[in-house]
PDB file of C-alpha atoms in Angstrom:
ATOM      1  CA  UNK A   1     -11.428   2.927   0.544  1.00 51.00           C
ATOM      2  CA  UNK A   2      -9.120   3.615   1.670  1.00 54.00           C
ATOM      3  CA  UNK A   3      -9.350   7.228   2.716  1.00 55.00           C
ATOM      4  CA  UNK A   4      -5.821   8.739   2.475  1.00 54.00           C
ATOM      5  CA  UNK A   5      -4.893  11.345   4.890  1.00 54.00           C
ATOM      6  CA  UNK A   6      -4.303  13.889   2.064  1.00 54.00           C
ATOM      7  CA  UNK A   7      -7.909  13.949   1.337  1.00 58.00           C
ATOM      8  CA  UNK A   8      -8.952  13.245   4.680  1.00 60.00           C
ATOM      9  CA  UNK A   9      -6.944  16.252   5.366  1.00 57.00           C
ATOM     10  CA  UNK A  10      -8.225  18.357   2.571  1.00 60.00           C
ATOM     11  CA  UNK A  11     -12.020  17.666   3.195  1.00 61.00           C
ATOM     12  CA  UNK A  12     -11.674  19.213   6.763  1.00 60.00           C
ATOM     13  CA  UNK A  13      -9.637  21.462   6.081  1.00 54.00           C
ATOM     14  CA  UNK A  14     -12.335  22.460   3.405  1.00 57.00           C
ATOM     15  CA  UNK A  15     -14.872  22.850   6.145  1.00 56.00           C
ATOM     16  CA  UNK A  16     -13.647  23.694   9.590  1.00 61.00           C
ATOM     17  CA  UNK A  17     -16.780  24.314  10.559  1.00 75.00           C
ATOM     18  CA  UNK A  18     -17.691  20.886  11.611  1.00 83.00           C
ATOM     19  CA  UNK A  19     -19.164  20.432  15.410  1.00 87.00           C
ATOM     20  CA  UNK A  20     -18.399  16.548  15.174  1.00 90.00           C
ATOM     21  CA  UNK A  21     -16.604  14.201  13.153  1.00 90.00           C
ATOM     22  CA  UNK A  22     -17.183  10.439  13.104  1.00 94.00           C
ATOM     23  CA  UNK A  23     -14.778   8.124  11.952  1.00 93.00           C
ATOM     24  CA  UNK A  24     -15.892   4.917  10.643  1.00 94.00           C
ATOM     25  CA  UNK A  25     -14.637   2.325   8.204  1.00 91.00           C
ATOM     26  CA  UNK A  26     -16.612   2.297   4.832  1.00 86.00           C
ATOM     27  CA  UNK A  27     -19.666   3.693   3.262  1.00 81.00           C
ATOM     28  CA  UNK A  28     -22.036   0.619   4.492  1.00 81.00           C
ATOM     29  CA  UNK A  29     -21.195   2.065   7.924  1.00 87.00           C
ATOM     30  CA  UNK A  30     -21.941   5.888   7.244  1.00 90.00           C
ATOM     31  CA  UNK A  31     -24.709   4.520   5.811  1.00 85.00           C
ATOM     32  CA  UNK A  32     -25.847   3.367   9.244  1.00 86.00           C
ATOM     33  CA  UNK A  33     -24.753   6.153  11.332  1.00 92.00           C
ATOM     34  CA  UNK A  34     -26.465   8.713   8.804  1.00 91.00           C
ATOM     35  CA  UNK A  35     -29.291   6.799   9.420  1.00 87.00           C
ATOM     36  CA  UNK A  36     -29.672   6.477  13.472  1.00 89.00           C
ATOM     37  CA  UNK A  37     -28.745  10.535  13.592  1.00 93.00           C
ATOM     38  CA  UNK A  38     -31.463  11.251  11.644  1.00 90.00           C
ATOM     39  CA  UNK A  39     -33.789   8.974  12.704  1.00 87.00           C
ATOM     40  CA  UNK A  40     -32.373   9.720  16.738  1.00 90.00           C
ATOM     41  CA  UNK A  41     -32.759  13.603  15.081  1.00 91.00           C
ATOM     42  CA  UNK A  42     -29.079  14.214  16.370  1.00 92.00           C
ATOM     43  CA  UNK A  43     -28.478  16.535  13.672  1.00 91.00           C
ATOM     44  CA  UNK A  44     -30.850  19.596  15.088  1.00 87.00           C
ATOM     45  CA  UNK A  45     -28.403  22.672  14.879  1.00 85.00           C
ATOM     46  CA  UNK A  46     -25.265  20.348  14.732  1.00 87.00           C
ATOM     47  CA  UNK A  47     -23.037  19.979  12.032  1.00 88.00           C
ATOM     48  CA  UNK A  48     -21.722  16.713  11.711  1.00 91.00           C
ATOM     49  CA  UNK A  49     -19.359  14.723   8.999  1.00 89.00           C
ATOM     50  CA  UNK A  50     -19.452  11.007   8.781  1.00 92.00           C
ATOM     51  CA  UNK A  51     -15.915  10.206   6.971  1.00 89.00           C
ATOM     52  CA  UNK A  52     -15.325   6.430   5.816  1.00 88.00           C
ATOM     53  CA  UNK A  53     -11.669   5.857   6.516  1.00 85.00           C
ATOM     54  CA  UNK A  54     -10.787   1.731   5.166  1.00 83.00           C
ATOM     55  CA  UNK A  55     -10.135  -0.888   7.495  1.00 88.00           C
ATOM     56  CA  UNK A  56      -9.889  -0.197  11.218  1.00 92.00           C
ATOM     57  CA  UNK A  57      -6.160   0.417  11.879  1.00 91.00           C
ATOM     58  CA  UNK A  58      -6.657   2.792   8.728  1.00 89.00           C
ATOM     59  CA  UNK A  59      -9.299   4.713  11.010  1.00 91.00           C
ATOM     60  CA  UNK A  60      -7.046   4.804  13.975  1.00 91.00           C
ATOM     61  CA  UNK A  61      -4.242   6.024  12.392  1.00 89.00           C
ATOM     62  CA  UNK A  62      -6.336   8.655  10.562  1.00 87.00           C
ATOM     63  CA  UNK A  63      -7.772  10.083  13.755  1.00 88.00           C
ATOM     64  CA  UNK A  64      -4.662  10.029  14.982  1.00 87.00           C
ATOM     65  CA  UNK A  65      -2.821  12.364  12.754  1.00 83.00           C
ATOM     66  CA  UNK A  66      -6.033  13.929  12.905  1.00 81.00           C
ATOM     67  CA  UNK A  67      -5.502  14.854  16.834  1.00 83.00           C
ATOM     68  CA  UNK A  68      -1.850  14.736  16.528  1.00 81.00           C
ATOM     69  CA  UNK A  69      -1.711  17.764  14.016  1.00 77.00           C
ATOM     70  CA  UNK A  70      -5.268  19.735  14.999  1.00 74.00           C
ATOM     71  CA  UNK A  71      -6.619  19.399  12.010  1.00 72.00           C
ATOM     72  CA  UNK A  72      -9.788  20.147  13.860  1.00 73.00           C
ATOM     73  CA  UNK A  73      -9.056  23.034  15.846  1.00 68.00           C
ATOM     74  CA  UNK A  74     -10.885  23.590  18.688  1.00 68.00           C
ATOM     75  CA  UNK A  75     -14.197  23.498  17.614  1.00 74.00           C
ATOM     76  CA  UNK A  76     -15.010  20.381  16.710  1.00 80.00           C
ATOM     77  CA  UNK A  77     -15.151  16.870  18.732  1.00 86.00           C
ATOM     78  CA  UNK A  78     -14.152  13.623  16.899  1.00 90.00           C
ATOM     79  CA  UNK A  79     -14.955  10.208  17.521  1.00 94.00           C
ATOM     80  CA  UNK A  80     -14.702   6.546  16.202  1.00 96.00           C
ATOM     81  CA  UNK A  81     -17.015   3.990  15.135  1.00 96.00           C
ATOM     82  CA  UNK A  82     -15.978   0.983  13.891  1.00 96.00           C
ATOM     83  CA  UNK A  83     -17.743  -2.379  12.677  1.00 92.00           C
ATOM     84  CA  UNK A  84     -18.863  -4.735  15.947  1.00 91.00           C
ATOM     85  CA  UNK A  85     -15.766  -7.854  14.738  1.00 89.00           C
ATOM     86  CA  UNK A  86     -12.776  -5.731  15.403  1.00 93.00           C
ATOM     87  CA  UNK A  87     -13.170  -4.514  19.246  1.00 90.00           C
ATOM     88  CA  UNK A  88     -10.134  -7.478  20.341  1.00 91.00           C
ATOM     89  CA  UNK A  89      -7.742  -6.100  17.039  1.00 93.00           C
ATOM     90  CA  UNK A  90      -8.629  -2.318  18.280  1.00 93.00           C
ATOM     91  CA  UNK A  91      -7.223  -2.863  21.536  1.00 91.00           C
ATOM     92  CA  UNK A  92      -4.566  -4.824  20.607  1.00 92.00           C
ATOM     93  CA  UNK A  93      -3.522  -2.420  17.763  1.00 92.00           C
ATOM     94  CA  UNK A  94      -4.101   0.558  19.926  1.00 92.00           C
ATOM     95  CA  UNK A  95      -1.447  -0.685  22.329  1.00 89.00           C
ATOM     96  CA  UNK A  96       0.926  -2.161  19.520  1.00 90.00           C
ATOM     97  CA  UNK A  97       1.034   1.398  18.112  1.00 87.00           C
ATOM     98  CA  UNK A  98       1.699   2.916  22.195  1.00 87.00           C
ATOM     99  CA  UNK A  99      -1.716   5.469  20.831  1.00 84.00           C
ATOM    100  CA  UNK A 100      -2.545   7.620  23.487  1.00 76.00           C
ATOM    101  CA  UNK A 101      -5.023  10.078  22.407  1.00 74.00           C
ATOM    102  CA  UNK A 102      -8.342   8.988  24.070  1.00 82.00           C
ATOM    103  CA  UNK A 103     -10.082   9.362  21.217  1.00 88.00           C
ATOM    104  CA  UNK A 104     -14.115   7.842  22.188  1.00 94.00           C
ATOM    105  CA  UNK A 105     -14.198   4.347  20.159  1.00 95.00           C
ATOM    106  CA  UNK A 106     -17.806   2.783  20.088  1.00 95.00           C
ATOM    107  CA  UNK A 107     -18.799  -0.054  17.833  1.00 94.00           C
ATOM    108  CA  UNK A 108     -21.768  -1.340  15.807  1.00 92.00           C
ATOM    109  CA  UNK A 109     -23.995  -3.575  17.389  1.00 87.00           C
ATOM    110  CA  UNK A 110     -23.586  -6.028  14.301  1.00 87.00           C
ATOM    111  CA  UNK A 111     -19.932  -7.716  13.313  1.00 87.00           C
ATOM    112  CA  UNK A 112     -20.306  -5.823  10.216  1.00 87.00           C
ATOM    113  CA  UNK A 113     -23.277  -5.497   7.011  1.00 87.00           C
ATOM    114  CA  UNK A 114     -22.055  -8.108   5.494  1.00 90.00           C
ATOM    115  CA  UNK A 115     -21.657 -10.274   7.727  1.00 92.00           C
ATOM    116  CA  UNK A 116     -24.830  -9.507   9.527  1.00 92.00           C
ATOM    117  CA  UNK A 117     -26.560 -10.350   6.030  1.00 95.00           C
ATOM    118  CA  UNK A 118     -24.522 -13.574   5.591  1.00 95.00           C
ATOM    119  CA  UNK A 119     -25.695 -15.037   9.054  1.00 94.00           C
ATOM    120  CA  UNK A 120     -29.325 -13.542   8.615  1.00 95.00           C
ATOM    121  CA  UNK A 121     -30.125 -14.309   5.035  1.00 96.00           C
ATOM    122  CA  UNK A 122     -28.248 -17.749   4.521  1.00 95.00           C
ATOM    123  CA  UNK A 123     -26.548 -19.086   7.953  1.00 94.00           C
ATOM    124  CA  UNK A 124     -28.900 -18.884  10.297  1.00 94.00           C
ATOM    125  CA  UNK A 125     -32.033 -17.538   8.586  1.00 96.00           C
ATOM    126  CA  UNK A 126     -34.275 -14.637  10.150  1.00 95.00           C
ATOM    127  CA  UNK A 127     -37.831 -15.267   8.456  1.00 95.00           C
ATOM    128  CA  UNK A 128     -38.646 -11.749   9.780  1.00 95.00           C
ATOM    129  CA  UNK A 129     -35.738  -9.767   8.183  1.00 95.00           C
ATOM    130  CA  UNK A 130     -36.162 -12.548   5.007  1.00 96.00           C
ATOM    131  CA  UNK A 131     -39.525 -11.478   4.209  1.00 95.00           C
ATOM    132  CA  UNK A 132     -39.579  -7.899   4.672  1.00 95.00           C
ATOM    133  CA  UNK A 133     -36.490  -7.564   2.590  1.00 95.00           C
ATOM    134  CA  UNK A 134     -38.081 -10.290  -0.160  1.00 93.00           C
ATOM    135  CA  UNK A 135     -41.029  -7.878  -0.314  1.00 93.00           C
ATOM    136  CA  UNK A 136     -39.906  -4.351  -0.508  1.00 92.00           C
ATOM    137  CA  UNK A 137     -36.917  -4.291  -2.155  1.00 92.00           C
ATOM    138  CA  UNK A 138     -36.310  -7.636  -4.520  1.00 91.00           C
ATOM    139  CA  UNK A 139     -39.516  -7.258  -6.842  1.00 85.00           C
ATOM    140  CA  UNK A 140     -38.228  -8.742  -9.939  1.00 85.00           C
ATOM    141  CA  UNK A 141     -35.473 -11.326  -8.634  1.00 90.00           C
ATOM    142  CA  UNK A 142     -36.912 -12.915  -5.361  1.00 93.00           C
ATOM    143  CA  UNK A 143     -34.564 -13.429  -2.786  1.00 94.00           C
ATOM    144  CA  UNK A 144     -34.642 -16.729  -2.520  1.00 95.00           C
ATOM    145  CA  UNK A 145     -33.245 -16.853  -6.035  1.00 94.00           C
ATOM    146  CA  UNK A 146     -30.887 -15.111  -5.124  1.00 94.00           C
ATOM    147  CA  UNK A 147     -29.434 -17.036  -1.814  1.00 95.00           C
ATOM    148  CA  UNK A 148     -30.265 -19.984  -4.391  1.00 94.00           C
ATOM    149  CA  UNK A 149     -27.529 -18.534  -7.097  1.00 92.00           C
ATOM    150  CA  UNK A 150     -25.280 -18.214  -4.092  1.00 94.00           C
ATOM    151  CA  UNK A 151     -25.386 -21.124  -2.458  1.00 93.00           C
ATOM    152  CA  UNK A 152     -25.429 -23.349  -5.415  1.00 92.00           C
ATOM    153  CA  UNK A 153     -21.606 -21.187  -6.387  1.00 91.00           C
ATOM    154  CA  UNK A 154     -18.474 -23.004  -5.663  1.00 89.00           C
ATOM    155  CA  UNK A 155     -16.641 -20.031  -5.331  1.00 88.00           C
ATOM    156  CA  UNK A 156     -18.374 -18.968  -2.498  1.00 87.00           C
ATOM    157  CA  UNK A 157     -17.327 -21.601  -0.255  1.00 85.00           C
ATOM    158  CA  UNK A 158     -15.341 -19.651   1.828  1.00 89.00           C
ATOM    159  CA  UNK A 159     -17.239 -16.243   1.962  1.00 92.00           C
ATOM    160  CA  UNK A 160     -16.170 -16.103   5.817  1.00 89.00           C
ATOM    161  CA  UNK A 161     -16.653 -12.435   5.623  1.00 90.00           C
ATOM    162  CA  UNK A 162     -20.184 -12.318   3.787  1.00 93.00           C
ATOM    163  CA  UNK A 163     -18.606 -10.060   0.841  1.00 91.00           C
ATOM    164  CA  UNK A 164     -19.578 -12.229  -1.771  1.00 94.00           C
ATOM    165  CA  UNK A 165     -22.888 -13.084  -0.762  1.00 95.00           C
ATOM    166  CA  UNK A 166     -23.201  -9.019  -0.768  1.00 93.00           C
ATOM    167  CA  UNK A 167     -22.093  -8.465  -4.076  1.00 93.00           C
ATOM    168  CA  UNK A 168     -24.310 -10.598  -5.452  1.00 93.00           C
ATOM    169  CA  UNK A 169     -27.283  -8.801  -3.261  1.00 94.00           C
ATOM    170  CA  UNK A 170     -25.279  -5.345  -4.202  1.00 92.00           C
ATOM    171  CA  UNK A 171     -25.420  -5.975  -8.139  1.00 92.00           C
ATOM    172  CA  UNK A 172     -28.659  -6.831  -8.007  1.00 92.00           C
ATOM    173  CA  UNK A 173     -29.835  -3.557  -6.556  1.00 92.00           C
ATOM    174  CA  UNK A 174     -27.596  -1.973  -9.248  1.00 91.00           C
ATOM    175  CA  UNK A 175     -29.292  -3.559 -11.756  1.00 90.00           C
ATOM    176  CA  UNK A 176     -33.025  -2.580 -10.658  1.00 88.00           C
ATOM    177  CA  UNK A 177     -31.527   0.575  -9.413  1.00 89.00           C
ATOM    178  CA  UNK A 178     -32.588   0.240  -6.059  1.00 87.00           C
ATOM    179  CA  UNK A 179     -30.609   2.598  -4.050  1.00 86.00           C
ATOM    180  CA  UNK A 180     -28.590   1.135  -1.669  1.00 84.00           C
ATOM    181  CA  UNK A 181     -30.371   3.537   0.966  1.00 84.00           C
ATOM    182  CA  UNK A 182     -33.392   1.930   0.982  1.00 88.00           C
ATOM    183  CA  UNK A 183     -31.899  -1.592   1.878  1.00 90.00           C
ATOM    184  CA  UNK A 184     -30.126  -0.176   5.097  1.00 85.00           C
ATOM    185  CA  UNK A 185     -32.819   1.619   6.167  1.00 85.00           C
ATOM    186  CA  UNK A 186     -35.062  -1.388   6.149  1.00 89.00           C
ATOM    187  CA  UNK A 187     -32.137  -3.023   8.020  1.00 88.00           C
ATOM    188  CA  UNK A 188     -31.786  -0.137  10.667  1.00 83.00           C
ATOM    189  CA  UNK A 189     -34.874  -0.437  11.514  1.00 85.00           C
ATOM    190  CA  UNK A 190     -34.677  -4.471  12.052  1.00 88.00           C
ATOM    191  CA  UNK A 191     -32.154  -3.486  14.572  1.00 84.00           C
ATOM    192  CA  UNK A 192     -34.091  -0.883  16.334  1.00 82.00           C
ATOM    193  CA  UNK A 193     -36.868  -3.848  16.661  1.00 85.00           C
ATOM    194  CA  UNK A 194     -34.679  -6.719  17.261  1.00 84.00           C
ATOM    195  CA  UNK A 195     -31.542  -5.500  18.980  1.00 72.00           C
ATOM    196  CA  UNK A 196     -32.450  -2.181  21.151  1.00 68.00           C
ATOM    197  CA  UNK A 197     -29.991  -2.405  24.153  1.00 78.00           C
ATOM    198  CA  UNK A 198     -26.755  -2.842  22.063  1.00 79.00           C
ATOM    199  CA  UNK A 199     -28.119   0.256  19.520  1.00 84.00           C
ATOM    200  CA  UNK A 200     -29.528   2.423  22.133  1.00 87.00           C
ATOM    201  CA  UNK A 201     -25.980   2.118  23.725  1.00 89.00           C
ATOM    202  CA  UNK A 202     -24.543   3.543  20.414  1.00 91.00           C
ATOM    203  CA  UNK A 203     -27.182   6.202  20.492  1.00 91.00           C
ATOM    204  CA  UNK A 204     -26.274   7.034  23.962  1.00 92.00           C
ATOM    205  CA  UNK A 205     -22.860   7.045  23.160  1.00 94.00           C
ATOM    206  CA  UNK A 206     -23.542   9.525  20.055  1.00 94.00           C
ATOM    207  CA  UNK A 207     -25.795  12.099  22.542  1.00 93.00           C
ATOM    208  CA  UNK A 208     -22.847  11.995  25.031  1.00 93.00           C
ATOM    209  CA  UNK A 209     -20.336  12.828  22.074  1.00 92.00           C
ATOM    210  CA  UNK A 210     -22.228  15.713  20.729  1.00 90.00           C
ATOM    211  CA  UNK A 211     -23.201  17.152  24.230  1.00 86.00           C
ATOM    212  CA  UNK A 212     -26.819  16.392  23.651  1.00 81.00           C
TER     213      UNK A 212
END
């Protein structure tokens, strides 16, 4: 991050075979869309690219130029999704920047991964999420050590955005080589679980996008 046009450009150019493309702003958040169109099964006999773009007004402007010079063609159908803490800034920067391409923006139904872990694992603690996370993915370093290590950091005082408290969770896996996979699945489906209007609203939105 962040994804310059030139090789936003170049990767569909590469392939202009693509029914839909989806927009979103970094590789936590493909991570979650790959993982709701499979699970959904979205994918049958539909090509699809999810392409992280940086920071919201980074995706914007991307899709954009994207619609602005049809680098798509005809074809294929492009869309936004962008984390759930940026849907006042989207509006405000879509006006700002007088953008008037309709493109379909949806959002996550959390603020953002890290954030979502921040509030969950440390601010206000789900034991449910806790535990299943504590038991299939840190084996050797409990997670309590870890929120431990975090907590007890001065540095980390004003993690506002939950970046730092992911690092920490994000070298870790590293370290045991834990794909990073494997935590957002267990995460995705927490949110199926936990939070099925605001997802199933996504998944609707995804359907009506790619005519399903």
């Amino acid at each position: 991050n962040p994804c310059y046009p030139a090789y936003a450009t170049r990767i569909l150019y590469d392939h202009k075979g693509y029914d839909n493309v989806i927009l979103v702003e970094d590789d936590l958040a493909k991570a979650i869309i790959d993982r709701i169109l499979k699970k959904e099964q979205l994918l049958n006999n539909k090509l699809v690219h999810v392409l992280p773009c940086g920071g919201y007004n980074n995706v914007i402007n991307l899709a954009n130029d994207v619609i602005t010079n049809n680098l798509l063609g005809k074809k294929a159908a492009i869309c936004i999704i962008l984390d759930g803490d940026v849907k006042t800034e989207t509006q405000q920067y879509i006006t700002k920047r007088n953008i008037a391409n309709n493109i379909p923006i949806n959002f996550l139904p959390i603020e953002s991964l890290e954030k979502f872990l921040k509030n969950k694992l440390y601010t206000n603690v789900d034991h449910v999420l806790f535990r299943r996370l504590d038991n299939y993915i840190f084996h050797s370093k409990s997670l309590t050590e870890i929120i431990e290590e975090y907590k007890n950091n001065p540095n980390n005082t004003n993690d506002r955005d939950g970046k730092k408290l992911f690092s920490i969770i994000d070298t870790e896996l590293r370290q045991r080589r834990v794909d990073r996979s494997e935590l957002i699945e267990i995460i995705v489906d927490y949110l199926f679980e936990t939070n099925s209007h605001s997802l199933t609203k996504l998944v609707d939105f995804l359907k009506k996008q790619m005519n399903i």
